[in-house]
CSV table of C-alpha atoms and ligand atoms in Angstrom, one decimal:
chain,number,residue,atom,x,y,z
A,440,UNK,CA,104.7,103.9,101.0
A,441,UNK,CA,102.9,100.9,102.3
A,442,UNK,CA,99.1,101.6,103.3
A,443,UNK,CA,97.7,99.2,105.9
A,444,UNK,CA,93.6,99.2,106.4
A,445,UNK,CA,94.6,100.5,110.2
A,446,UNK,CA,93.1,104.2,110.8
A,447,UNK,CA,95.1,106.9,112.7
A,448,UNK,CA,91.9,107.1,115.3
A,449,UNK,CA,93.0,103.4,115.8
A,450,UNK,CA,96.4,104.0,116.1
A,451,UNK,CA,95.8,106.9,118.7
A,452,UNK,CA,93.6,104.3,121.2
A,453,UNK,CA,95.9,102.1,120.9
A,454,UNK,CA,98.0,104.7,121.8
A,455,UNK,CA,96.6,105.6,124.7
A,456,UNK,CA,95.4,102.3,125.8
A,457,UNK,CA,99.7,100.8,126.1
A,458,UNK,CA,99.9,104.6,128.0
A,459,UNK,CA,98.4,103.2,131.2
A,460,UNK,CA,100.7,100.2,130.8
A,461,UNK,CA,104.1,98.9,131.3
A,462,UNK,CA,106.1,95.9,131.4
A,463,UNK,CA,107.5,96.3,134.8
A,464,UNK,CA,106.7,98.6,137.7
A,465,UNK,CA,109.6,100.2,138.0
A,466,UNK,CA,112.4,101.8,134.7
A,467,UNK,CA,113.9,98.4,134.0
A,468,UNK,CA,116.0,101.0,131.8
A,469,UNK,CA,117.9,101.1,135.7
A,470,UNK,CA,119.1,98.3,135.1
A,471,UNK,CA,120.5,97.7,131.7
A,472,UNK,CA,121.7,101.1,130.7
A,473,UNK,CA,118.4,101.3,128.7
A,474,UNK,CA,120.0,98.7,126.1
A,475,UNK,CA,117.6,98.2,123.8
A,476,UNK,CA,116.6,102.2,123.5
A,477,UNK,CA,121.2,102.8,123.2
A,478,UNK,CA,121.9,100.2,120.7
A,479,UNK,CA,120.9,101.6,118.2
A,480,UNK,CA,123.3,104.8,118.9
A,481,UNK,CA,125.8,102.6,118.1
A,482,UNK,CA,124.2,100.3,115.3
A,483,UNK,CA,123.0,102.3,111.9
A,484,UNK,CA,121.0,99.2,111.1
A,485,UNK,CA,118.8,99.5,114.2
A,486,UNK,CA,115.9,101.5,114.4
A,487,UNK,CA,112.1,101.4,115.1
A,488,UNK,CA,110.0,100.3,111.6
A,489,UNK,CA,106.6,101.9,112.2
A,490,UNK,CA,103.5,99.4,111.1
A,491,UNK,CA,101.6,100.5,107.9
A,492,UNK,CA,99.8,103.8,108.6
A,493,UNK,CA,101.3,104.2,112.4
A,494,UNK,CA,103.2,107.4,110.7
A,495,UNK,CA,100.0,109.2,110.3
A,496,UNK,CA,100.3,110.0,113.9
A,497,UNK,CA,103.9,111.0,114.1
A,498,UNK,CA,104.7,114.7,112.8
A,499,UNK,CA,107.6,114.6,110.6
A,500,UNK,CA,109.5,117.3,112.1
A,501,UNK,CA,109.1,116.2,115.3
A,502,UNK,CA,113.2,116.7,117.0
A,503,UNK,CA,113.4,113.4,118.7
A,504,UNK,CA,112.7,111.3,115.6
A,505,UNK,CA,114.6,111.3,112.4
A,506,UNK,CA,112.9,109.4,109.3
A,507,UNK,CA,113.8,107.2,106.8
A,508,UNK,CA,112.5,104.2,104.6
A,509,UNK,CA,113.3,100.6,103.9
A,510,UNK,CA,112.2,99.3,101.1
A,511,UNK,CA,110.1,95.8,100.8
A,512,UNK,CA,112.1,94.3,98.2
A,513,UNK,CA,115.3,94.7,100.3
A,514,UNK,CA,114.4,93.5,103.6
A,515,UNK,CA,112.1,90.3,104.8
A,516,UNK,CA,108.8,91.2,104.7
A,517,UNK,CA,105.7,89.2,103.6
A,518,UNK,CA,105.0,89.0,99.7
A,519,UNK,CA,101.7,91.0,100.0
A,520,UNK,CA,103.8,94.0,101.4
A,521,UNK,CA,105.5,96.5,98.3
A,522,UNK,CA,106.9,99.5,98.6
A,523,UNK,CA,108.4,101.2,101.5
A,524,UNK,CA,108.2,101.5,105.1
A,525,UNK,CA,109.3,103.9,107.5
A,526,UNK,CA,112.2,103.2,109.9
A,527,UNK,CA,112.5,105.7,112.4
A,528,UNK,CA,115.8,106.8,114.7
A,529,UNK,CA,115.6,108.3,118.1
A,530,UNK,CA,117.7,111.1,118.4
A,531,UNK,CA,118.3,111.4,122.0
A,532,UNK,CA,117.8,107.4,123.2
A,533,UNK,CA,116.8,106.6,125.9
A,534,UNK,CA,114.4,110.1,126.2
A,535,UNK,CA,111.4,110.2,124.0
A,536,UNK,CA,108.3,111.2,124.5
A,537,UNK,CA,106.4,108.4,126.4
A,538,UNK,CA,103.4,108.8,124.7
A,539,UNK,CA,104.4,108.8,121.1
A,540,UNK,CA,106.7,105.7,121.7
A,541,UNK,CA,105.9,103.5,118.6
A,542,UNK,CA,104.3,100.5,119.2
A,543,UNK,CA,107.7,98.3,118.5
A,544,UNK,CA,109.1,99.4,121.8
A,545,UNK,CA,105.4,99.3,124.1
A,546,UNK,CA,105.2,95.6,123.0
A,547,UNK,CA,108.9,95.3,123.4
A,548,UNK,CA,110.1,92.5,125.8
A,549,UNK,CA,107.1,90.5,123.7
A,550,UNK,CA,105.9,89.9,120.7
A,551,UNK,CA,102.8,88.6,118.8
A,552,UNK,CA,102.9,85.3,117.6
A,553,UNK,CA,100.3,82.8,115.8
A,554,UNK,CA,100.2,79.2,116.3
A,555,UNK,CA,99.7,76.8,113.7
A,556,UNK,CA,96.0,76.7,114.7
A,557,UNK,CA,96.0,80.8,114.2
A,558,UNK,CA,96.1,81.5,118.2
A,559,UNK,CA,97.6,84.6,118.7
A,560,UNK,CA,99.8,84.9,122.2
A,561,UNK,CA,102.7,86.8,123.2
A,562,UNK,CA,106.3,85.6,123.7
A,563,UNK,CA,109.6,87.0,125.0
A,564,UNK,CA,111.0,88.7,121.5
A,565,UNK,CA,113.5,85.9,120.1
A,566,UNK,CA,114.8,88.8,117.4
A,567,UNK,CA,118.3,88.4,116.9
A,568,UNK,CA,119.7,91.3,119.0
A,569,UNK,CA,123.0,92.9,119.4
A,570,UNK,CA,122.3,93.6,123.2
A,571,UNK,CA,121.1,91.9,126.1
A,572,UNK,CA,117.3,92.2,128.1
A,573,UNK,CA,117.5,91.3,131.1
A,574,UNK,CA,113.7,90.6,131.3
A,575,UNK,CA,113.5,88.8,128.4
A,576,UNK,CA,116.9,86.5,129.7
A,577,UNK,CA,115.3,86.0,132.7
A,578,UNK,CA,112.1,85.7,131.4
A,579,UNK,CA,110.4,88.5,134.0
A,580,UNK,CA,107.4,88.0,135.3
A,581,UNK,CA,105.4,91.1,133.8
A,582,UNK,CA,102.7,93.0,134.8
A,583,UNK,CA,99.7,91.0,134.3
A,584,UNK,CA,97.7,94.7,133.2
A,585,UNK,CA,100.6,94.7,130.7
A,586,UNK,CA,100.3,91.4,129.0
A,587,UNK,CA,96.3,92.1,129.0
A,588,UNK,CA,96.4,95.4,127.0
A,589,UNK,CA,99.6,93.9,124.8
A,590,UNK,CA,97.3,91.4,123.6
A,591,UNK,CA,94.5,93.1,123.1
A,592,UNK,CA,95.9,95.8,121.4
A,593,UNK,CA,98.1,93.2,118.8
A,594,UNK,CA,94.0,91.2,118.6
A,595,UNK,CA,93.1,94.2,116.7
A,596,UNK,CA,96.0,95.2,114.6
A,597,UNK,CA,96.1,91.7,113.2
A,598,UNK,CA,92.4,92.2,112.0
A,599,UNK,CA,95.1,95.1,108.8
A,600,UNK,CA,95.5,92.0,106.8
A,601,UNK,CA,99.2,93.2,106.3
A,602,UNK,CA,99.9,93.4,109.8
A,603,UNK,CA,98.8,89.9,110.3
A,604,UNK,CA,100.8,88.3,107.2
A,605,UNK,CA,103.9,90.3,109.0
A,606,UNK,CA,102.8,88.4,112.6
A,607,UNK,CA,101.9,85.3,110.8
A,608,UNK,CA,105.4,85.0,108.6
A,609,UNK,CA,107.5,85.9,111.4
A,610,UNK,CA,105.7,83.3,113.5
A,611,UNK,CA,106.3,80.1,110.6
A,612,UNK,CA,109.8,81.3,110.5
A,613,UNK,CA,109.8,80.3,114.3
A,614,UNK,CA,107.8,77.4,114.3
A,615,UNK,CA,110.4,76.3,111.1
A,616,UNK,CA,113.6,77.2,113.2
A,617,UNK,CA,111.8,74.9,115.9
B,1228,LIG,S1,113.2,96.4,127.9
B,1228,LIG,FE1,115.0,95.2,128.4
B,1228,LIG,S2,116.7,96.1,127.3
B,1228,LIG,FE2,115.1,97.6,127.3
B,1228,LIG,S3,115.4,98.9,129.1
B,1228,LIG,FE3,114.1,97.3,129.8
B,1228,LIG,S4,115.4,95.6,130.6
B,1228,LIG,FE4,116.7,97.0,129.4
B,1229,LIG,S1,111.1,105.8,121.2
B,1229,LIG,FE1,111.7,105.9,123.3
B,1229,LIG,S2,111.5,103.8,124.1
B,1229,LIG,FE2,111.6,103.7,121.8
B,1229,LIG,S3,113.8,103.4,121.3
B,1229,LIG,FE3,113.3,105.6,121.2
B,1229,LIG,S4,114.0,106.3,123.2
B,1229,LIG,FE4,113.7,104.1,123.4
């Protein structure tokens, strides 16, 4: 399994720093149907992958999550990653427990993404996704508190140098699809 240099203490602040946070003041779930948490009811391929070492702070028998792996050599992921990750399921979308959401869905409508010069900023997420967000369709404003701890929180994980070559080939894949 892949080993990042982020440690679970990390993982729990960050935790509990995206707690105090989110994207909109009100369940923007209301008004979707909870899409992006459903989808993946219907969809086998969907799921959460957890960053290297963000497992170490999920118990494996917890009921709401069922576990599996995807291996590097299968899927796109940068060079410098072998082996496998985890790729979690929720078992009862759209309830989870909030505070052990994985950090895929507290950045989720953004995501982290590094200009040419090595900026990092967020954007709306452009992944290719069987369902529709509203917020990121209409490009919602979001809470300001939000954005601030999103960023902050992505400023440190891409100090795991595999977390950043992740940010840093998805981002060249953008800047290549123009
Ligand atoms: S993040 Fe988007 S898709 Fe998910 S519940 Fe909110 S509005 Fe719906
Ligand atoms: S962990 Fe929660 S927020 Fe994330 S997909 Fe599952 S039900 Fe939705």
């Amino acid at each position: 399994m892949i080993k990042g240099s982020t440690r679970k203490r990390t993982y729990r602040a960050i935790y509990r720093l995206l707690d105090r946070v989110s994207p909109v003041p009100f369940d923007c779930g209301l008004i979707c149907g909870a899409a992006c948490c459903i989808a993946a009811e219907q969809n086998e391929e969907l799921g959460i992958f957890l960053l290297p070492g963000e497992d170490k702070i999920h118990e494996r028998d917890a009921d709401w999550l069922s576990w599996g792996k995807l291996s590097t050599d299968e899927y796109e992921f940068p060079p410098s990653w072998h082996g496998d990750v985890f790729f979690v399921r929720c078992k009862t979308p759209p309830h989870c427990p909030r505070e052990m959401r994985p950090i895929q869905c507290r950045s989720f409508p953004l995501a982290p993404h590094l200009t040419p010069d090595g900026e990092l900023m967020l954007i709306y997420n452009d992944s290719d996704l069987p369902y529709c967000c509203p917020m990121i369709e209409d490009e919602t404003e979001l809470d300001p508190d939000f954005v601030q701890a999103t960023y902050t929180v992505w400023k440190h994980l891409i100090r795991d140098p595999l977390i950043y070559e992740m940010v840093k080939m998805q981002s060249d894949n953008r800047e290549e699809d123009g």
